[in-house]
Short mmCIF file of C-alpha atoms and ligand atoms in Angstrom, two decimals:
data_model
loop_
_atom_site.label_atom_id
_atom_site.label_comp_id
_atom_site.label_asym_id
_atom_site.label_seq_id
_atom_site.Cartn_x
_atom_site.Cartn_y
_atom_site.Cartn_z
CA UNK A 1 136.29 -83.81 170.50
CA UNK A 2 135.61 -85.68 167.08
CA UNK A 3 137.51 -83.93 164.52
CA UNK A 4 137.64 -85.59 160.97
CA UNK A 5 138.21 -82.21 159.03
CA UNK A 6 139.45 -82.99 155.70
CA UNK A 7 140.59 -80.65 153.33
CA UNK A 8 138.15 -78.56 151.10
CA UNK A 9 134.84 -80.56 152.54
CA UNK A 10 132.38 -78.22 154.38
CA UNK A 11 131.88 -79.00 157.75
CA UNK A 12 128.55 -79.75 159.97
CA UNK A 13 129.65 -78.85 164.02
CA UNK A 14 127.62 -80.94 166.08
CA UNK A 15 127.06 -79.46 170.14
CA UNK A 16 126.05 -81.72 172.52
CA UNK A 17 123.78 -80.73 175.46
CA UNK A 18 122.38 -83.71 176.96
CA UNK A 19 119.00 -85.18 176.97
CA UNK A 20 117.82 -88.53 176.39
CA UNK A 21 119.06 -88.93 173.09
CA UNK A 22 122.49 -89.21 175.28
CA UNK A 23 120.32 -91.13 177.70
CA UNK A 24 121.58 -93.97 179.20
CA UNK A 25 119.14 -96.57 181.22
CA UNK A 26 119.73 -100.25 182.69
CA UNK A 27 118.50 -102.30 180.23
CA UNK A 28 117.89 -102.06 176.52
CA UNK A 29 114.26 -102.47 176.74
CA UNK A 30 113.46 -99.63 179.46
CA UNK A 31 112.41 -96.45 177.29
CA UNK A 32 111.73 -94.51 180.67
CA UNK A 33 113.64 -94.96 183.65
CA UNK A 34 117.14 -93.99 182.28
CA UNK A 35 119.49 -91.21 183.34
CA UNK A 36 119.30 -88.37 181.03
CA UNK A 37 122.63 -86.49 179.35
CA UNK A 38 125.30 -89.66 180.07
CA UNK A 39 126.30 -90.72 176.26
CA UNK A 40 128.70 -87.96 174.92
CA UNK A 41 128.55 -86.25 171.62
CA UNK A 42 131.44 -87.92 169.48
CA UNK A 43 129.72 -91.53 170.43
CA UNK A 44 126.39 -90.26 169.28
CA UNK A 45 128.19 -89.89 165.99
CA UNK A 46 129.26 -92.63 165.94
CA UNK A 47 127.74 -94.79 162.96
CA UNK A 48 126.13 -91.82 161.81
CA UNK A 49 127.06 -91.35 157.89
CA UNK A 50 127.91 -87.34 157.46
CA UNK A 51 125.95 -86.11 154.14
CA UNK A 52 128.24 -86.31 150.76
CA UNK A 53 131.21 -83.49 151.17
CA UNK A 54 130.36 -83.26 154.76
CA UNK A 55 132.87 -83.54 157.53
CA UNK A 56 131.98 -83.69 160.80
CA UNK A 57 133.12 -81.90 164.09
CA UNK A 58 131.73 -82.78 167.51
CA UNK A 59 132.19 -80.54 170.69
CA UNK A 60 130.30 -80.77 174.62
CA UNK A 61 129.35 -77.96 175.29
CA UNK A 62 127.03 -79.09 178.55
CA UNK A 63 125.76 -82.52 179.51
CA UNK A 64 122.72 -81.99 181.41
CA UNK A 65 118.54 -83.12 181.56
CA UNK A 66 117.24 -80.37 179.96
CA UNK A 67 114.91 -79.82 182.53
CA UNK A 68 117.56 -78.54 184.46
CA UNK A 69 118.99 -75.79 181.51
CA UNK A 70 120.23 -72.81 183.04
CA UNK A 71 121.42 -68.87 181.60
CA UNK A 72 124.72 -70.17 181.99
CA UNK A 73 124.33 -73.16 179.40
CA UNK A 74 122.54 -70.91 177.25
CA UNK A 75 124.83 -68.44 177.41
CA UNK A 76 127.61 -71.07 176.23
CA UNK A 77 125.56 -72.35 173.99
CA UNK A 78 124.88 -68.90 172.05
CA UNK A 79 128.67 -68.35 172.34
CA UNK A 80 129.67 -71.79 170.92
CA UNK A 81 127.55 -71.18 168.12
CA UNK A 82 128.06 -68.04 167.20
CA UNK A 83 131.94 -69.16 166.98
CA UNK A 84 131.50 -71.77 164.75
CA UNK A 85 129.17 -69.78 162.34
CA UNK A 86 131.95 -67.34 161.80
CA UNK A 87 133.61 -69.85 160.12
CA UNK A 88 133.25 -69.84 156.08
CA UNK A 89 133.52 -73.54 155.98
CA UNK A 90 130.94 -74.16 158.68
CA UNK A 91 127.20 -74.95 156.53
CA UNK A 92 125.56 -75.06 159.68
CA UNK A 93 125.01 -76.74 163.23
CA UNK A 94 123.57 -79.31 164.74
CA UNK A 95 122.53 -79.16 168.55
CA UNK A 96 121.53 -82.37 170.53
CA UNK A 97 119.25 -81.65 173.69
CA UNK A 98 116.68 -82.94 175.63
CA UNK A 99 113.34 -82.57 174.52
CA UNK A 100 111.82 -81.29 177.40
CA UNK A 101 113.02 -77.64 177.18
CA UNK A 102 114.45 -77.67 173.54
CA UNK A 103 111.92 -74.98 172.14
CA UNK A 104 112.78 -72.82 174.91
CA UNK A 105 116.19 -73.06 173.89
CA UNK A 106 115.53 -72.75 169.95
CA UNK A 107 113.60 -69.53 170.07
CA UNK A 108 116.63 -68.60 172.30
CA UNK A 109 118.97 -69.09 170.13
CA UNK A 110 116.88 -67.66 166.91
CA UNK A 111 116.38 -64.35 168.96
CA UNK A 112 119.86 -64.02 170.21
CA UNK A 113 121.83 -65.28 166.81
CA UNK A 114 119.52 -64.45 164.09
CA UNK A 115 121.56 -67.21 162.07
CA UNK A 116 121.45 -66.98 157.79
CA UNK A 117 122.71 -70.24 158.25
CA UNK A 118 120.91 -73.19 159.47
CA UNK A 119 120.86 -74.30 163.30
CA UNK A 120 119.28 -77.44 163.73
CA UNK A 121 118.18 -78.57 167.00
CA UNK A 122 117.68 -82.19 167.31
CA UNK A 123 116.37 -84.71 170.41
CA UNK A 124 115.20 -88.27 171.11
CA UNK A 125 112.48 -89.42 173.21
CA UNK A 126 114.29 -93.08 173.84
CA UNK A 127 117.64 -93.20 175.17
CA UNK A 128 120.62 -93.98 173.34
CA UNK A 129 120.91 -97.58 175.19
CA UNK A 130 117.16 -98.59 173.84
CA UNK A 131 116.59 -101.49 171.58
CA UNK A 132 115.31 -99.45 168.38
CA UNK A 133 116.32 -95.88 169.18
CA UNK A 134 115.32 -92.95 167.77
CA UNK A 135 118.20 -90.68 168.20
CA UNK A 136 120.97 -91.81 164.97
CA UNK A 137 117.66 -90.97 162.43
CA UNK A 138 117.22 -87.96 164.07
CA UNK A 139 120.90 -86.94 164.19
CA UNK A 140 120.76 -88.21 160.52
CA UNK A 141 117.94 -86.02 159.28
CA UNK A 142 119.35 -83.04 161.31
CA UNK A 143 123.07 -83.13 159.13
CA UNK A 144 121.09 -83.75 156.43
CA UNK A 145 119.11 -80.23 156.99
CA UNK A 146 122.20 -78.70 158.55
CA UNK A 147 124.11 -78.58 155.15
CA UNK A 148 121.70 -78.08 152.85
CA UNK A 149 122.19 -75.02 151.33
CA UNK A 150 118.62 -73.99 151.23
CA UNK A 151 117.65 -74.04 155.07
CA UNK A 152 118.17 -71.37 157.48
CA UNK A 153 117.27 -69.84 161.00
CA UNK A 154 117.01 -71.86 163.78
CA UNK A 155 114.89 -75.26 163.40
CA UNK A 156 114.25 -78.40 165.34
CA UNK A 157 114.58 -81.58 163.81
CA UNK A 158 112.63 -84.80 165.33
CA UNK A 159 110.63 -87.52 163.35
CA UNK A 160 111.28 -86.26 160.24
CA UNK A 161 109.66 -83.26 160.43
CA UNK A 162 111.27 -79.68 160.41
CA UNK A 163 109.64 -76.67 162.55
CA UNK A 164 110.89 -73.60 162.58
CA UNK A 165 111.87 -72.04 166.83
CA UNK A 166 109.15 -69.33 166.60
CA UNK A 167 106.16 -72.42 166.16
CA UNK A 168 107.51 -75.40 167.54
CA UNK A 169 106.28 -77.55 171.14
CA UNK A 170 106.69 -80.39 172.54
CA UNK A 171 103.50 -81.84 172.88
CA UNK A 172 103.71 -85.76 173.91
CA UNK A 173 104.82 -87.13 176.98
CA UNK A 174 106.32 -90.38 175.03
CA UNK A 175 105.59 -90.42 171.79
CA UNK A 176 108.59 -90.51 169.09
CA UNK A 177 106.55 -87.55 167.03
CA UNK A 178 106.24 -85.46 170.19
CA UNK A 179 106.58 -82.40 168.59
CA UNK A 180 104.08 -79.97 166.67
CA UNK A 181 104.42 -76.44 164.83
CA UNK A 182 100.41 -75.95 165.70
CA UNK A 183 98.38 -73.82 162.47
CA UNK A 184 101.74 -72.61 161.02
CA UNK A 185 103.01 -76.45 160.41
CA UNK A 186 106.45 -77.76 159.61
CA UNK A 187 108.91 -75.87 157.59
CA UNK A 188 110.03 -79.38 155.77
CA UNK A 189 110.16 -83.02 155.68
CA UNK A 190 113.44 -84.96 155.98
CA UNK A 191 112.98 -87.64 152.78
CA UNK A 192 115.84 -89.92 153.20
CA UNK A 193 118.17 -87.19 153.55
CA UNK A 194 116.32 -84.77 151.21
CA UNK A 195 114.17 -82.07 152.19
CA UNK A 196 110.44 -81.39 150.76
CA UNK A 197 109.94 -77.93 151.49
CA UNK A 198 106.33 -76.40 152.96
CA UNK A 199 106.65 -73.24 154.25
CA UNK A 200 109.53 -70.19 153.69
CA UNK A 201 112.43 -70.90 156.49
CA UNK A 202 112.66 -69.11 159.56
CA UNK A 203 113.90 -65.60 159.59
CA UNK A 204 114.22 -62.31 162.32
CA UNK A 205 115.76 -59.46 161.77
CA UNK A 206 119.85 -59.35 162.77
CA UNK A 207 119.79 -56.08 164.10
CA UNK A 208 117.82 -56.75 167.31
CA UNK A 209 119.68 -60.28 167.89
CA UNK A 210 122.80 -58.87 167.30
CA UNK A 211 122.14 -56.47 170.18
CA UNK A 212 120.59 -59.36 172.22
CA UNK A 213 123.74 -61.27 172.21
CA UNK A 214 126.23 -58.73 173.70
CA UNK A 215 123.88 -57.86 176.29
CA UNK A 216 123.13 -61.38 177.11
CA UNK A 217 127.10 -61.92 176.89
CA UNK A 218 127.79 -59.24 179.42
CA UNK A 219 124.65 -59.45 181.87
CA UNK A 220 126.21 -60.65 185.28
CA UNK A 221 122.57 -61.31 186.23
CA UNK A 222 119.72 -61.85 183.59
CA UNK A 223 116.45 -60.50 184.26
CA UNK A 224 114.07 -62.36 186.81
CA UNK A 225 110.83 -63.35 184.84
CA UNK A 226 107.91 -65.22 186.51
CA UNK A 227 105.17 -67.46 184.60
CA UNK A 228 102.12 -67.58 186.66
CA UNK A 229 98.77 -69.18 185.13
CA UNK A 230 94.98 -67.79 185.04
CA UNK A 231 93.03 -71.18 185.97
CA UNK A 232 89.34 -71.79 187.82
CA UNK A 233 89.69 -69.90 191.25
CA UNK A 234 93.08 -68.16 190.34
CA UNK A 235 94.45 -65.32 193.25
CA UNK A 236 96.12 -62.62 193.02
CA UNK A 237 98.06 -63.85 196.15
CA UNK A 238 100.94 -65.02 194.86
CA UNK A 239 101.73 -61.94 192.20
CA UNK A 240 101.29 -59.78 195.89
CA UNK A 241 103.70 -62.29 197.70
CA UNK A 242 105.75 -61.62 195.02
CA UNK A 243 105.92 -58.07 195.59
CA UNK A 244 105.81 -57.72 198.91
CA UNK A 245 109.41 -59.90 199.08
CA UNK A 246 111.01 -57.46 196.35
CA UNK A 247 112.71 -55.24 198.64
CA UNK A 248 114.79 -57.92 200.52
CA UNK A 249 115.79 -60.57 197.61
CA UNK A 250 119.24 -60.41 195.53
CA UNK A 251 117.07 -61.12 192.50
CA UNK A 252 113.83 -59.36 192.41
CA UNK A 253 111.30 -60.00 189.61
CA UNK A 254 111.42 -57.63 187.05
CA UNK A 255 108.50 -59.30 184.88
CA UNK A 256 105.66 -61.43 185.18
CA UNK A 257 104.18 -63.44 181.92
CA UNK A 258 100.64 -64.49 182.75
CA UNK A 259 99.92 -67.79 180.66
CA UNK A 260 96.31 -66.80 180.21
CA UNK A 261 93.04 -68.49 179.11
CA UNK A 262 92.09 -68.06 175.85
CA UNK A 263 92.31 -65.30 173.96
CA UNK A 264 94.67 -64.20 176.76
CA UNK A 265 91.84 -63.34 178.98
CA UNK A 266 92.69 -63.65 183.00
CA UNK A 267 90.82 -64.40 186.09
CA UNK A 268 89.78 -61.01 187.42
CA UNK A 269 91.77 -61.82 190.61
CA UNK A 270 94.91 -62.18 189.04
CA UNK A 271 94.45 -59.30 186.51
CA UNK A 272 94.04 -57.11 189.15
CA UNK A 273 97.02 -58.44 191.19
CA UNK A 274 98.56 -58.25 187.69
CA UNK A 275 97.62 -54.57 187.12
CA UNK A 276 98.97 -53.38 190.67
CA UNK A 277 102.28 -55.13 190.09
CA UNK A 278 102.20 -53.17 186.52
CA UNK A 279 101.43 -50.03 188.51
CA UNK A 280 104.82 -50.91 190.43
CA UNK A 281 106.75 -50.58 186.96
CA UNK A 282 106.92 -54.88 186.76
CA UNK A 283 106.51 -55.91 182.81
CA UNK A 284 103.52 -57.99 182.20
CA UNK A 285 102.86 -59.94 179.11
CA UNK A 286 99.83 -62.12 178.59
CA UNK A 287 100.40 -65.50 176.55
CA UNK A 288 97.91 -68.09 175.55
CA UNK A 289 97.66 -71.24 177.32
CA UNK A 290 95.82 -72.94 174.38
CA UNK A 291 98.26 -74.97 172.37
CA UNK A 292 97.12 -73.59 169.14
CA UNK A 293 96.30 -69.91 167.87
CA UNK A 294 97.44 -66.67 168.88
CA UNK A 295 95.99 -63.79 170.97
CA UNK A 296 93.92 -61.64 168.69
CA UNK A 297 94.47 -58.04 169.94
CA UNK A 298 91.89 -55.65 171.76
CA UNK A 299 92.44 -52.49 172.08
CA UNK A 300 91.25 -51.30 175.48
CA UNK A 301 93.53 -54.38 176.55
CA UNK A 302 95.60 -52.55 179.89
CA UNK A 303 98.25 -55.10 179.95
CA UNK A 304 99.94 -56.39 176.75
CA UNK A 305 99.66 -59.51 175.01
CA UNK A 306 102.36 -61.83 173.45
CA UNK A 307 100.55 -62.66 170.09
CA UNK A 308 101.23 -66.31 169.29
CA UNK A 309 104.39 -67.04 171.74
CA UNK A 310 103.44 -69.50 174.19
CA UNK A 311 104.28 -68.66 177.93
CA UNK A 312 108.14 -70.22 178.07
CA UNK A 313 108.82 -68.25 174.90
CA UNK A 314 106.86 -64.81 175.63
CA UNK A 315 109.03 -65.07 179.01
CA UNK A 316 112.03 -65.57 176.72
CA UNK A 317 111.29 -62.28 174.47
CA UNK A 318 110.42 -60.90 177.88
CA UNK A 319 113.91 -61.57 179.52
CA UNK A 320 115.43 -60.16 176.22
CA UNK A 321 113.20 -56.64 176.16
CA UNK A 322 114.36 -56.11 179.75
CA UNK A 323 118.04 -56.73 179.26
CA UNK A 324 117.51 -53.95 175.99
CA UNK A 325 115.83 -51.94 178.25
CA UNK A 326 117.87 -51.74 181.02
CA UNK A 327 120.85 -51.01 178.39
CA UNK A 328 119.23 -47.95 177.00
CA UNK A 329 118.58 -50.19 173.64
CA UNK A 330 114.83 -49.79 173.62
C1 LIG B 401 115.54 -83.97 178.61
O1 LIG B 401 114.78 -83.10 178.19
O2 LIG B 401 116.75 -83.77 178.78
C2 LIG B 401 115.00 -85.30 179.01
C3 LIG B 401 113.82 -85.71 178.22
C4 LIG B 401 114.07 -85.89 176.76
O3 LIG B 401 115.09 -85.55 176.19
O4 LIG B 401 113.13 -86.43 176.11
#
């Protein structure tokens, strides 16, 4: 652990997680066949330049492809951060991850943390062995958000752009500006080190998250949510497969999310399937499978729709409700 603390500066903790920014390939000019989550956190630091009054603090907290992120990791993850928040001195965080599942893990940690202060997740799409890569700017802009006093909530940080966990999505297979905050756009842009404000920061209510966290703490097993998607020729087969294994699995599914077309509107064979499997007391949520908008309510609607969360973050809020749920919270 990387621990240059000096006296009366505020610090910036840095949590590593993996991902290609910690990538590691063969040879300096292959961008895509490397082995994700190799390079550890204190030597992505290295040669990084902590903001004026900054000290910085590095700790692993996984080392993984984020492809592969488990409830475990995130539970760690919320822990770790919720640790070093507590700490007066602490101006905020910076978390390095893979880009593949990082806005699953954002709008995790916004709904389970609710942080005042900033947590800035942060990414690469070249590995950390590449000839030019993209990681040290991105770690760079990410301090530089991470102690300003003005940001807050839980943001990600990648080509100098700042979008807030509720909006953000990877949406390039390669590029280094893979990610996109859809209508809302960014929150900011890092200016060499300065931020130009947009939009107001993201905020959620601590109450709720507060609540989230113990029960996510304590869970022994967090509640099994499905995504299935409404396409041409969808069935209603697998939601029944589903259902018909319940009875004899450790880990039955609790919820479905359907990623829908649309204004969240399903194939008739799988909202049927659906509304049997609601029948059976399984929570269904509908989320959009377009990349932009949000699912504009109708009333006669029979099974309920998660507004502008896409799929992986309606199952999120999903997984969340059920744990309240199932403690009496809600
Ligand atoms: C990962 O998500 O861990 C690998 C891909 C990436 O970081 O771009």
């Amino acid at each position: 652990m990387a621990d240059n603390i000096s006296e009366g500066k505020r610090r910036v903790v840095v949590l590593g997680t993996g991902g290609t920014i910690a990538g590691r390939a063969a040879t300096a000019a292959d961008n895509v066949g490397y082995i994700a989550g190799q390079v550890g956190v204190t030597e992505l630091l290295e040669g990084v330049a902590a903001p004026t009054g900054i000290a910085l603090q590095a700790e692993q907290v996984a080392q993984v492809d984020s492809k592969d992120m488990s409830f475990a990791i995130w539970r760690r993850l919320a822990e770790r951060c919720a640790h070093w928040l507590a700490h007066a001195d602490v101006a905020g965080l910076v978390v390095t991850h893979g880009t593949d599942t990082l806005e699953e893990t954002a709008f995790f940690l916004q709904s389970v943390l609710a942080p005042v202060k900033p947590i800035v997740l942060t990414s690469a799409m070249r590995p950390a062995t590449a000839l030019t890569p993209d990681g040290p700017q991105n770690v760079r802009d990410a301090l530089a958000v991470a102690s300003s006093p003005h940001a807050q909530g839980v943001v990600v940080v990648c080509a100098g752009a700042v979008h807030s966990a509720f909006d953000v999505q990877k949406v390039h297979t390669y590029r280094l500006d893979a990610f996109d905050s859809g209508d809302a756009g960014p929150v900011a842009y890092v200016e060499e080190g300065a931020l130009r404000e947009l939009r107001r920061w993201p905020v959620s209510p601590p109450e709720p998250a507060r609540l989230c966290f113990e029960l996510m703490r304590h869970a022994v097993q967090w509640p099994r949510v499905e995504i299935l998607m409404s396409h041409a020729e969808a069935r209603g087969s697998i939601i029944d497969a589903l259902m018909a294994q319940q009875a004899g699995t450790a880990e039955p599914v609790q919820g479905l999310v359907l990623a829908a077309t649309g204004n969240g509107t399903l194939h008739e064979a799988l909202e049927a399937a659906a509304l049997r499997a609601q029948a059976a007391g399984i929570a269904v949520l509908r989320a959009t499978r377009c990349v932009q908008g949000r699912i504009l309510p109708t009333p006669s609607a029979a099974l309920r729709d998660a507004g502008a969360l896409t799929p992986v973050k309606a199952r999120i809020a999903l997984m969340l409700e059920l744990m309240s749920i199932q403690a009496g919270g809600a």
